[in-house]
Amino acid sequence: MKTHLLLYTFTAICLGCIASQAQEYEYVPFVRENVEWFDGDKYRFIGDTIVEGKTYKKCYQSNSCPFEDNMRLYGLAREEDRVVYCLRPSDEQEEMVEEIIYDFRAEKAGDRVYLSWENTYDGNECIIAQIDTIPVNGGKRRRIELQDSYQGIYIEGIGSIGPSQGLFHLLFTIPTEIGYTYKTLDYVKNIETGEYEYVNGRKDPCEMEYEYTPYVKECCFGYYHYDPGDVRGYDLDQFYHYFITGEKVVDGKTYKQLVESRNCNFSSGTEVALVREENQKVYLLDGTREWLLYDFSLEKGDIFTVEADSPLNPTGKELKIPVTHDYVTYWVGQVRKVIFLEGYSPWIEGLGTTDRLPLHPFDPDCGTQCGDKLYYQRIDDEFDYLDNIYNRFDIIEPCTSSVSTTEADALRIARTPDALVVTLPGDGYRLAELIDTTGRLVWCEYLDGEPGEVSVPTTALAPGVYVVALTDNLGKRTVQKVGWQ
């Protein structure tokens, strides 16, 4: 099965109910209220505003459950004569610059539309390759395919299905421009009725049942330490593993060992502390004294105190840190609570802080400045958290037996004179990538979620070692190194 960039096979997606032959076509606008778009973040149009005599709808973005708990203004949009305009702050100037993001007026293949990054019709001319209609919620909508594959496909009332960098960055995003920040549209939902107009493998995460996720559990945290001066972030100089494992009873309390290791085996590491969790509070035993490491029961307005002599506090002064806000959000495949402390990194339920080592949450000189970042949390052979943004295949592969199993059994790669033929290990895969040893993306292709094969062209590539990476509907990546002389 070979697919083309962005040309999704729509048999793999659900577009509501099955249409009958008697369906009538009626144009559905893109800019409308009571609709939610989701691509990892949520977007809704809520309310109107007037700018220079023109009425726009306000587009809000959120990643919380419910939406209103953490929504922020993303931009403004209006629709006139089936043309969709948006206003966003320009990077170069303070005034808002109006852009054309969709033109639904095209009627047939060969028509031209002008979708701009800048004012009015001074932007990019696009030629329509094909127009057809698809069934959506008992009606029909037109689907417009642009001639250049990277410009994509968009649907009336739904917009582009990806890749994107947010609701107003839907087109003109080729791999060299978007790097690893691509998103694809997961769903479009009527928030009043709960009906979905479009679903691409994942529905509303806020419909998932929330259940507290403990921090202290048998698991492995994988951290990388990179050089912040390296703008590409490829020069990794250290990698840390922290294991929570085993049990010890001290003064009648049961603790687990927190072990630091520089390799994949905790038995060769060093026990740095004992930890336990009770009533959503995480305690650390340092010698004979117990300290509060995290309190995931905190809410907005609460104060978290770190004592002056705590081994977690390098300042030597008592810290009284207010909680500015908290909310439940969808975080890497799971609904979790996030707590924001004034001046410090947020706490993420089950994970702790993601930009500091486990015992450094209150170090003002560490975190992002030090280049410490949580890359993954693994429970047995499954990832509970995986930071896909940086695509650091070279540091995760040695310590993940699930990847080794995938290499040996599930992911089969055959080499032909001009391609690599990759057998997909099941269904649900949406993206295939080929990455070189510097971490540069050299090829990618969007998949339709069906099982089969994907062909990776190699005639233009120099001999050497590369990595094949497959990403599924939930963002989980399967990687395998491959090379040829």
XYZ file of N, CA and C in Angstrom, residues 191-428:
714
model
N -20.600 20.661 19.674
C -20.517 20.573 21.129
C -21.882 20.671 21.793
N -22.914 21.060 21.042
C -24.257 21.088 21.617
C -24.903 19.713 21.585
N -24.771 19.024 20.446
C -25.408 17.713 20.299
C -24.475 16.559 20.648
N -23.158 16.814 20.643
C -22.195 15.748 20.873
C -21.908 14.922 19.634
N -22.520 15.261 18.488
C -22.289 14.510 17.253
C -20.972 14.929 16.608
N -20.331 13.962 15.963
C -19.071 14.214 15.275
C -19.331 14.369 13.780
N -18.756 15.419 13.205
C -18.814 15.608 11.770
C -17.638 14.914 11.082
N -16.571 14.750 11.823
C -15.352 14.158 11.272
C -14.600 13.497 12.411
N -14.125 12.282 12.188
C -13.289 11.588 13.173
C -12.171 10.885 12.434
N -10.947 11.128 12.860
C -9.789 10.490 12.246
C -9.046 9.692 13.312
N -9.715 8.691 13.866
C -9.066 7.773 14.789
C -9.162 8.132 16.249
N -9.450 9.405 16.588
C -9.465 9.776 18.000
C -10.604 10.750 18.258
N -11.388 10.494 19.296
C -12.493 11.363 19.665
C -12.106 12.209 20.862
N -13.087 12.918 21.387
C -12.861 13.897 22.447
C -12.217 13.252 23.671
N -10.981 13.671 24.025
C -10.322 13.082 25.196
C -11.043 13.410 26.486
N -11.818 14.497 26.501
C -12.526 14.859 27.722
C -13.700 13.933 28.008
N -14.031 13.069 27.045
C -15.040 12.048 27.289
C -14.440 10.847 28.015
N -13.112 10.803 28.064
C -12.445 9.730 28.789
C -12.683 9.898 30.288
N -12.832 8.819 30.978
C -13.069 8.877 32.420
C -11.769 9.249 33.139
N -11.843 10.268 33.990
C -10.659 10.697 34.729
C -10.444 9.797 35.940
N -9.221 9.374 36.122
C -8.837 8.562 37.269
C -7.434 8.974 37.693
N -7.238 9.201 38.977
C -5.945 9.676 39.462
C -4.837 8.694 39.098
N -3.731 9.245 38.604
C -2.564 8.452 38.235
C -1.461 8.685 39.257
N -1.048 7.676 40.005
C -0.020 7.887 41.029
C 1.358 8.130 40.416
N 2.171 8.855 41.133
C 3.559 9.096 40.731
C 4.439 7.914 41.146
N 4.242 7.405 42.346
C 5.063 6.306 42.871
C 4.475 4.988 42.400
N 5.168 4.370 41.474
C 4.759 3.094 40.897
C 5.995 2.462 40.260
N 5.945 1.202 39.980
C 7.068 0.544 39.312
C 7.199 1.105 37.905
N 8.268 1.857 37.654
C 8.415 2.482 36.340
C 9.849 2.941 36.149
N 10.126 3.418 34.933
C 11.426 3.997 34.611
C 11.199 5.353 33.976
N 11.907 6.368 34.476
C 11.913 7.691 33.865
C 13.182 7.822 33.032
N 13.039 8.266 31.797
C 14.198 8.510 30.956
C 14.362 9.998 30.714
N 15.489 10.578 31.135
C 15.764 12.006 30.954
C 16.951 12.168 30.023
N 16.900 13.190 29.194
C 18.097 13.542 28.445
C 18.569 14.915 28.892
N 19.876 15.113 28.757
C 20.503 16.403 29.072
C 21.208 16.849 27.803
N 20.751 17.978 27.251
C 21.330 18.453 26.000
C 21.943 19.833 26.199
N 22.717 20.227 25.233
C 23.386 21.523 25.271
C 22.433 22.599 24.772
N 21.956 23.513 25.650
C 21.006 24.534 25.186
C 21.583 25.434 24.105
N 22.908 25.500 23.972
C 23.515 26.320 22.936
C 23.435 25.693 21.555
N 23.109 24.409 21.497
C 22.973 23.733 20.221
C 21.544 23.935 19.731
N 21.346 24.806 18.767
C 19.994 25.168 18.351
C 19.234 23.982 17.784
N 19.934 23.004 17.255
C 19.234 21.838 16.718
C 18.885 20.851 17.813
N 19.611 20.901 18.931
C 19.324 19.991 20.034
C 19.764 18.571 19.795
N 20.726 18.355 18.893
C 21.120 16.992 18.555
C 22.284 16.470 19.404
N 23.026 17.375 20.037
C 24.245 16.953 20.729
C 23.922 16.556 22.159
N 23.641 15.284 22.354
C 23.307 14.777 23.678
C 24.593 14.371 24.382
N 24.786 14.954 25.580
C 26.027 14.609 26.258
C 25.803 13.709 27.464
N 24.568 13.615 27.961
C 24.293 12.736 29.094
C 22.884 12.184 28.962
N 22.678 11.022 29.524
C 21.330 10.472 29.603
C 21.158 9.803 30.953
N 20.032 10.112 31.613
C 19.786 9.604 32.958
C 18.583 8.663 32.937
N 18.679 7.632 33.753
C 17.537 6.751 33.989
C 17.249 6.769 35.485
N 15.986 6.975 35.813
C 15.558 6.891 37.209
C 14.495 5.810 37.317
N 14.762 4.829 38.124
C 13.837 3.721 38.312
C 13.158 3.840 39.668
N 11.860 3.607 39.700
C 11.148 3.411 40.963
C 10.869 1.924 41.037
N 11.449 1.263 42.013
C 11.426 -0.189 42.032
C 11.567 -0.712 43.459
N 11.213 -1.966 43.653
C 11.403 -2.640 44.936
C 10.628 -2.009 46.081
N 10.803 -2.548 47.269
C 10.162 -2.000 48.467
C 11.096 -2.121 49.661
N 10.990 -1.130 50.538
C 11.699 -1.154 51.815
C 10.767 -0.610 52.886
N 10.793 -1.217 54.036
C 9.975 -0.758 55.155
C 10.881 -0.045 56.154
N 10.551 1.209 56.448
C 11.312 2.012 57.402
C 10.320 2.609 58.401
N 10.522 2.322 59.690
C 9.642 2.824 60.753
C 8.178 2.533 60.467
N 7.914 1.362 59.961
C 6.542 0.935 59.714
C 5.925 1.479 58.442
N 6.674 2.259 57.651
C 6.158 2.813 56.393
C 6.844 2.120 55.213
N 6.052 1.811 54.189
C 6.579 1.111 53.021
C 6.975 2.109 51.940
N 8.232 2.055 51.542
C 8.776 2.946 50.516
C 9.196 2.123 49.299
N 9.325 2.807 48.172
C 9.952 2.225 46.998
C 11.296 2.911 46.777
N 12.218 2.201 46.141
C 13.545 2.743 45.883
C 13.524 3.652 44.650
N 14.160 4.809 44.764
C 14.408 5.667 43.609
C 15.875 5.493 43.256
N 16.127 4.883 42.097
C 17.478 4.483 41.696
C 17.892 5.287 40.467
N 19.079 5.870 40.507
C 19.640 6.567 39.353
C 20.645 5.654 38.675
N 20.552 5.577 37.347
C 21.455 4.714 36.591
C 21.839 5.403 35.298
N 23.060 5.140 34.824
C 23.499 5.657 33.542
C 23.334 4.622 32.435
N 22.733 3.480 32.756
C 22.449 2.501 31.718
C 21.045 1.942 31.944
N 20.712 0.881 31.225
C 19.338 0.402 31.203
C 18.987 -0.513 32.358
N 19.909 -0.784 33.219
C 19.692 -1.755 34.285
C 19.754 -1.066 35.640
N 18.636 -1.057 36.374
C 18.622 -0.359 37.666
C 19.515 -1.039 38.693
N 19.783 -2.337 38.516
C 20.601 -3.041 39.504
C 22.038 -2.532 39.524
N 22.455 -1.859 38.441
C 23.807 -1.299 38.412
C 23.817 0.167 38.813
N 22.639 0.703 39.195
C 22.548 2.106 39.560
C 22.745 2.333 41.049
N 22.449 3.565 41.461
C 22.634 3.976 42.855
C 21.304 4.430 43.443
N 20.973 3.905 44.600
C 19.758 4.356 45.281
C 19.994 5.775 45.793
N 19.175 6.725 45.348
C 19.338 8.121 45.752
C 18.312 8.537 46.791
N 17.243 7.784 46.936
C 16.224 8.125 47.929
C 15.206 7.003 47.996
N 14.359 7.087 49.006
C 13.185 6.227 49.103
C 11.954 7.112 48.968
N 10.945 6.630 48.249
C 9.747 7.436 48.032
C 8.499 6.611 48.348
N 7.469 7.311 48.785
C 6.164 6.681 49.002
C 5.088 7.703 48.676
N 3.856 7.233 48.473
C 2.748 8.123 48.127
C 1.540 7.781 48.984
N 0.910 8.824 49.502
C -0.272 8.655 50.347
C -1.175 9.877 50.161
N -2.440 9.630 49.846
C -3.420 10.704 49.651
C -2.936 11.741 48.626
N -2.383 11.247 47.542
C -1.898 12.068 46.432
C -0.714 12.953 46.817
N -0.051 12.619 47.912
C 1.164 13.315 48.340
C 2.343 12.363 48.211
N 3.444 12.866 47.628
C 4.635 12.050 47.425
C 5.692 12.485 48.431
N 6.166 11.515 49.226
C 7.162 11.796 50.257
C 8.497 11.166 49.882
N 9.560 11.852 50.256
C 10.919 11.381 50.003
C 11.634 11.214 51.334
N 12.249 10.059 51.536
C 13.024 9.798 52.754
C 14.498 9.994 52.439
N 15.080 11.005 53.065
C 16.495 11.301 52.883
C 17.189 11.042 54.214
N 17.874 9.914 54.305
C 18.472 9.541 55.586
C 17.389 9.115 56.561
N 17.158 9.922 57.579
C 16.149 9.583 58.596
C 14.966 10.550 58.579
N 14.986 11.547 57.691
C 13.931 12.551 57.692
C 13.127 12.487 56.390
N 11.827 12.677 56.527
C 10.936 12.600 55.379
C 10.548 14.013 54.911
N 10.545 14.179 53.579
C 10.225 15.482 52.999
C 9.113 15.316 51.973
N 8.307 16.374 51.823
C 7.222 16.348 50.849
C 7.769 16.783 49.487
N 7.715 15.873 48.526
C 8.251 16.137 47.185
C 7.181 16.732 46.268
N 5.993 16.134 46.248
C 4.870 16.619 45.453
C 3.589 16.509 46.261
N 2.650 17.383 45.975
C 1.307 17.282 46.535
C 0.329 17.515 45.389
N -0.189 16.426 44.829
C -1.073 16.525 43.680
C -2.520 16.793 44.070
N -2.782 17.004 45.369
C -4.124 17.394 45.806
C -4.284 18.914 45.827
N -3.206 19.656 45.541
C -3.265 21.115 45.596
C -4.224 21.674 44.550
N -4.820 22.824 44.887
C -5.711 23.527 43.983
C -5.349 24.998 43.956
N -5.944 25.715 43.037
C -5.690 27.145 42.903
C -5.887 27.857 44.237
N -4.902 28.699 44.606
C -4.974 29.449 45.858
C -4.245 28.794 47.012
N -3.919 27.494 46.894
C -3.166 26.809 47.944
C -1.703 27.264 47.933
N -1.018 27.020 49.036
C 0.401 27.354 49.179
C 1.181 26.071 49.438
N 2.254 25.883 48.683
C 3.136 24.741 48.908
C 4.417 25.262 49.567
N 4.761 24.672 50.713
C 5.914 25.135 51.480
C 7.075 24.165 51.349
N 8.250 24.705 51.045
C 9.484 23.919 51.010
C 10.398 24.469 52.090
N 10.722 23.651 53.072
C 11.510 24.121 54.207
C 12.943 24.472 53.790
N 13.541 25.377 54.556
C 14.865 25.906 54.216
C 15.932 24.827 54.191
N 15.836 23.851 55.085
C 16.871 22.817 55.164
C 16.521 21.572 54.367
N 15.487 21.643 53.534
C 15.117 20.490 52.719
C 16.194 20.206 51.682
N 16.530 18.941 51.457
C 17.512 18.606 50.411
C 16.983 18.945 49.015
N 15.694 19.236 48.900
C 15.104 19.610 47.624
C 15.232 21.097 47.345
N 15.697 21.846 48.355
C 15.710 23.303 48.262
C 17.145 23.826 48.276
N 17.715 24.181 47.130
C 19.103 24.653 47.091
C 19.250 26.116 47.509
N 18.136 26.821 47.737
C 18.232 28.248 48.055
C 18.614 28.503 49.506
N 18.350 27.540 50.398
C 18.626 27.746 51.818
C 17.615 28.643 52.507
N 16.556 29.024 51.817
C 15.505 29.851 52.390
C 14.166 29.131 52.269
N 13.304 29.338 53.251
C 11.984 28.728 53.167
C 11.244 29.276 51.950
N 10.640 28.374 51.207
C 9.887 28.758 50.014
C 8.403 28.554 50.266
N 7.621 29.573 50.015
C 6.169 29.464 50.068
C 5.656 29.767 48.667
N 5.254 28.732 47.961
C 4.952 28.842 46.542
C 3.443 28.744 46.339
N 2.807 29.808 45.820
C 1.364 29.752 45.584
C 1.016 28.968 44.325
N -0.131 28.299 44.351
C -0.672 27.621 43.174
C -1.511 28.633 42.407
N -1.088 28.970 41.192
C -1.793 29.992 40.415
C -3.046 29.430 39.751
N -2.992 28.199 39.284
C -4.179 27.562 38.737
C -3.909 26.074 38.540
N -4.968 25.332 38.333
C -4.871 23.895 38.077
C -6.040 23.505 37.185
N -5.834 22.467 36.410
C -6.931 21.968 35.589
C -6.608 20.542 35.154
N -7.640 19.848 34.706
C -7.483 18.500 34.164
C -7.377 18.627 32.658
N -6.384 17.967 32.068
C -6.135 18.120 30.643
C -5.799 16.778 30.017
N -5.873 16.743 28.693
C -5.451 15.565 27.936
C -3.957 15.666 27.714
N -3.186 14.721 28.244
C -1.733 14.806 28.185
C -1.180 13.457 27.739
N -0.774 13.400 26.487
C -0.122 12.228 25.902
C -0.931 10.956 26.166
N -2.138 10.930 25.618
C -2.949 9.726 25.666
C -3.699 9.485 26.944
N -3.657 10.421 27.883
C -4.299 10.204 29.176
C -4.762 11.529 29.755
N -5.891 11.489 30.452
C -6.385 12.687 31.119
C -5.711 12.792 32.481
N -5.027 13.915 32.714
C -4.270 14.097 33.946
C -4.519 15.491 34.512
N -4.259 15.633 35.796
C -4.327 16.947 36.429
C -2.964 17.622 36.308
N -2.982 18.937 36.020
C -1.767 19.738 35.931
C -1.883 20.875 36.934
N -0.831 21.084 37.727
C -0.808 22.108 38.773
C 0.279 23.115 38.433
N -0.086 24.392 38.429
C 0.863 25.452 38.097
C 1.269 26.195 39.369
N 2.580 26.215 39.651
C 3.122 26.910 40.809
C 3.859 28.161 40.334
N 3.624 29.253 40.998
C 4.183 30.537 40.573
C 5.703 30.489 40.529
N 6.277 30.736 39.356
C 7.726 30.787 39.193
C 8.396 29.442 38.999
N 7.616 28.361 38.949
C 8.212 27.034 38.818
C 7.514 26.247 37.714
N 8.132 25.168 37.318
C 7.556 24.327 36.282
C 6.274 23.685 36.786
N 5.305 23.464 35.907
C 4.065 22.809 36.340
C 4.304 21.369 36.761
N 3.444 20.899 37.636
C 3.444 19.496 38.047
C 2.387 18.764 37.234
N 2.775 17.631 36.675
C 1.864 16.820 35.877
C 1.637 15.504 36.609
N 0.394 15.249 36.887
C 0.020 14.069 37.665
C 0.639 12.800 37.068
N 1.264 12.011 37.920
C 1.874 10.762 37.489
C 3.263 10.901 36.925
N 3.675 12.149 36.560
C 4.967 12.363 35.909
C 5.889 13.274 36.695
N 5.339 14.173 37.511
C 6.147 15.172 38.192
C 6.401 16.342 37.263
N 7.586 16.929 37.330
C 7.940 17.986 36.393
C 8.666 17.359 35.208
N 8.386 17.880 34.012
C 8.950 17.264 32.816
C 10.207 17.956 32.323
N 10.643 19.060 32.981
C 11.875 19.711 32.530
C 12.913 19.792 33.640
N 12.795 18.913 34.649
C 13.804 18.849 35.709
C 13.936 17.411 36.182
N 15.101 17.070 36.655
C 15.307 15.731 37.201
C 14.428 15.543 38.438
N 14.159 14.303 38.833
C 13.184 14.058 39.907
C 13.456 14.797 41.210
N 14.717 14.978 41.586
C 15.025 15.594 42.875
C 15.387 17.070 42.745
N 15.121 17.663 41.593
C 15.480 19.065 41.372
C 14.275 19.959 41.068
N 13.100 19.705 41.621
C 11.940 20.514 41.214
C 12.001 21.962 41.671
N 12.831 22.268 42.681
C 12.875 23.635 43.202
C 14.255 24.278 43.036
N 15.031 23.741 42.101
C 16.346 24.305 41.827
C 16.200 25.422 40.812
N 16.424 26.680 41.198
C 16.231 27.786 40.255
C 17.244 27.795 39.125
N 18.346 27.085 39.274
C 19.391 27.092 38.248
C 19.320 25.880 37.328
N 18.273 25.051 37.543
C 18.196 23.838 36.739
C 16.966 23.905 35.841
N 16.546 22.757 35.340
C 15.405 22.754 34.446
C 15.839 23.067 33.033
N 15.084 23.920 32.374
C 15.337 24.212 30.967
C 16.744 24.764 30.737
N 17.218 25.607 31.661
C 18.562 26.169 31.492
C 19.633 25.100 31.536
N 19.391 24.073 32.317
C 20.365 22.978 32.391
C 20.219 22.008 31.229
N 19.089 22.073 30.528
C 18.868 21.155 29.425
C 18.338 19.812 29.853
N 17.796 19.706 31.079
C 17.227 18.438 31.530
C 15.768 18.362 31.080
N 15.367 17.226 30.523
C 14.029 17.089 29.981
C 13.583 15.644 30.105
N 12.356 15.452 30.607
C 11.804 14.100 30.662
C 11.451 13.655 29.254
N 12.061 12.569 28.829
C 11.804 12.060 27.491
C 10.706 11.007 27.504
N 10.763 10.101 28.468
C 9.699 9.096 28.541
C 9.516 8.592 29.963
N 8.355 8.033 30.199
C 8.109 7.210 31.380
C 7.614 5.863 30.857
N 8.264 4.826 31.319
C 7.933 3.487 30.838
C 7.490 2.617 32.001
N 6.366 1.939 31.830
C 5.869 0.957 32.795
C 5.949 -0.405 32.120
N 6.778 -1.275 32.656
C 7.112 -2.529 31.984
C 7.661 -2.167 30.590
N 7.019 -2.644 29.527
C 7.505 -2.345 28.187
C 6.611 -1.360 27.451
N 5.693 -0.717 28.178
C 4.777 0.214 27.542
C 5.083 1.641 27.983
N 4.983 2.576 27.046
C 5.195 3.985 27.368
C 3.926 4.594 27.948
N 4.051 5.138 29.148
C 2.961 5.903 29.743
C 3.075 7.360 29.312
N 4.286 7.767 28.945
C 4.546 9.112 28.453
C 5.723 9.030 27.498
N 5.604 9.722 26.364
C 6.702 9.757 25.410
C 6.672 11.099 24.716
N 7.759 11.847 24.837
C 7.871 13.153 24.203
C 8.289 12.953 22.759
N 7.303 13.021 21.846
C 7.588 12.773 20.436
C 8.181 13.971 19.725
N 8.139 15.138 20.323
C 8.492 16.358 19.614
C 9.936 16.306 19.120
N 10.813 15.729 19.908
C 12.237 15.803 19.580
C 12.738 14.593 18.800
N 11.907 13.547 18.677
C 12.274 12.402 17.848
C 13.652 11.838 18.193
N 13.910 11.641 19.455
C 15.250 11.202 19.856
C 15.311 9.665 19.882
N 15.209 9.090 18.699
C 15.202 7.649 18.564
C 16.479 7.022 19.076
N 17.605 7.741 18.975
C 18.900 7.139 19.279
C 19.090 6.912 20.773
N 18.334 7.618 21.631
C 18.528 7.412 23.062
C 17.435 6.558 23.677
N 16.336 6.378 22.978
C 15.288 5.538 23.550
C 15.473 4.078 23.156
N 16.011 3.845 21.998
C 16.094 2.493 21.462
C 16.878 1.521 22.341
N 18.014 1.904 22.922
C 18.786 0.909 23.662
C 18.095 0.383 24.913
N 17.167 1.133 25.501
C 16.599 0.739 26.786
C 15.144 0.300 26.695
N 14.650 0.071 25.517
C 13.243 -0.253 25.388
C 13.096 -1.604 24.730
N 12.810 -2.609 25.551
C 12.744 -3.950 24.997
C 11.598 -4.094 24.021
N 10.537 -3.258 24.170
C 9.430 -3.342 23.227
C 9.890 -2.960 21.827
N 10.813 -2.004 21.721
C 11.341 -1.633 20.420
C 12.180 -2.771 19.855
N 12.968 -3.402 20.723
C 13.780 -4.529 20.264
C 12.891 -5.641 19.734
N 11.773 -5.920 20.446
C 10.843 -6.946 19.998
C 10.243 -6.564 18.648
N 9.895 -5.281 18.516
C 9.343 -4.798 17.252
C 10.342 -5.005 16.121
N 11.600 -4.704 16.393
C 12.609 -4.868 15.357
C 12.720 -6.327 14.924
N 12.660 -7.230 15.896
C 12.910 -8.628 15.595
C 11.709 -9.298 14.928
N 10.491 -8.893 15.329
C 9.329 -9.651 14.900
C 8.333 -8.859 14.051
N 7.858 -7.729 14.580
C 6.699 -7.081 13.972
C 7.043 -6.198 12.788
N 8.137 -5.462 12.871
C 8.467 -4.500 11.830
C 9.444 -5.117 10.847
N 8.937 -5.473 9.692
C 9.772 -6.130 8.676
C 10.092 -5.121 7.580
N 11.380 -5.026 7.245
C 11.835 -4.088 6.225
C 12.630 -4.852 5.168
N 12.179 -4.763 3.944
C 12.893 -5.413 2.831
C 13.520 -4.330 1.960
N 14.726 -4.595 1.493
C 15.422 -3.625 0.650
C 15.345 -4.047 -0.802
N 14.926 -3.130 -1.664
C 14.950 -3.330 -3.101
C 15.985 -2.359 -3.679
N 16.303 -2.441 -4.953
C 17.329 -1.528 -5.504
C 17.001 -0.051 -5.336
N 15.720 0.319 -5.256
C 15.379 1.745 -5.193
C 14.458 2.112 -4.038
N 14.257 1.183 -3.095
C 13.323 1.507 -2.007
C 13.501 0.560 -0.828
N 12.965 1.000 0.309
C 12.764 0.129 1.457
C 11.273 -0.176 1.531
N 10.913 -1.431 1.619
C 9.508 -1.819 1.713
C 9.242 -2.220 3.157
N 8.455 -1.398 3.848
C 8.194 -1.589 5.269
C 6.815 -2.215 5.441
N 6.752 -3.356 6.090
C 5.480 -3.973 6.423
C 4.957 -3.362 7.716
N 3.791 -2.744 7.658
C 3.219 -2.106 8.840
C 2.795 -3.165 9.851
N 3.144 -2.995 11.126
C 2.813 -3.998 12.145
C 1.385 -3.828 12.661
N 0.405 -3.893 11.775
C -0.981 -3.735 12.190
C -1.601 -2.498 11.563
N -2.765 -2.100 12.082
C -3.452 -0.934 11.543
C -3.291 0.264 12.474
N -3.858 1.400 12.094
C -3.835 2.596 12.933
C -2.638 3.497 12.721
